[in-house]
Amino acid sequence: MKKILIAEDNDSNFILMTYVVKGKYEYERARDGKEAVEMVNAGSFDLVLMDLKMPVMDGFEATKVIKSKLPSLPVIALTANVFDIDRQNAEAAGCDDFVAKPINREKFLATIERYIKKEE
């Protein structure tokens, strides 16, 4: 089963994301960007769901660090900020895609599946 890192500091958002991916993908949680970078360096993930506004190290900086070491690892930005500048900043940081919160379950899964295919 493919494995996703969910970098999300908000408990309710994390629970919602796990509800959507549970049974489809394995997942682990990072509570801030620094922890996400450490977990990616130590583990083997097929995709990262990256909240952009987190403590310690934000998602923009964490994405830059992750992409500098693993440029082929897909990183999908997650944020409640849906302004064009937020999308541009996410792309500039290296995010492969952008999903606005609150998430739409079908679109969210379709975005994930665009980057990683479930194992049969």
Coordinates of C-alpha atoms in Angstrom, one line a residue, residues 1-5 21 24-27 44-47 112 115-120:
M1 CA 0.0 0.0 0.0
K2 CA 1.3 3.5 -0.9
K3 CA 2.3 5.7 2.0
I4 CA 1.4 9.4 2.6
L5 CA 2.9 11.8 5.0
V21 CA -7.4 8.3 2.9
K24 CA -6.7 3.6 0.5
Y25 CA -3.3 4.6 1.7
E26 CA -1.0 4.1 4.7
Y27 CA -0.3 7.4 6.5
S44 CA 9.8 6.2 2.7
F45 CA 6.8 8.1 1.5
D46 CA 5.0 8.2 -1.9
L47 CA 3.5 11.6 -1.4
I112 CA -3.7 12.4 -4.7
Y115 CA 0.4 11.6 -8.3
I116 CA 0.4 8.1 -6.9
K117 CA -1.6 5.1 -8.1
K118 CA -3.0 2.7 -5.6
E119 CA -1.4 -0.7 -5.6
E120 CA -3.7 -3.3 -6.9

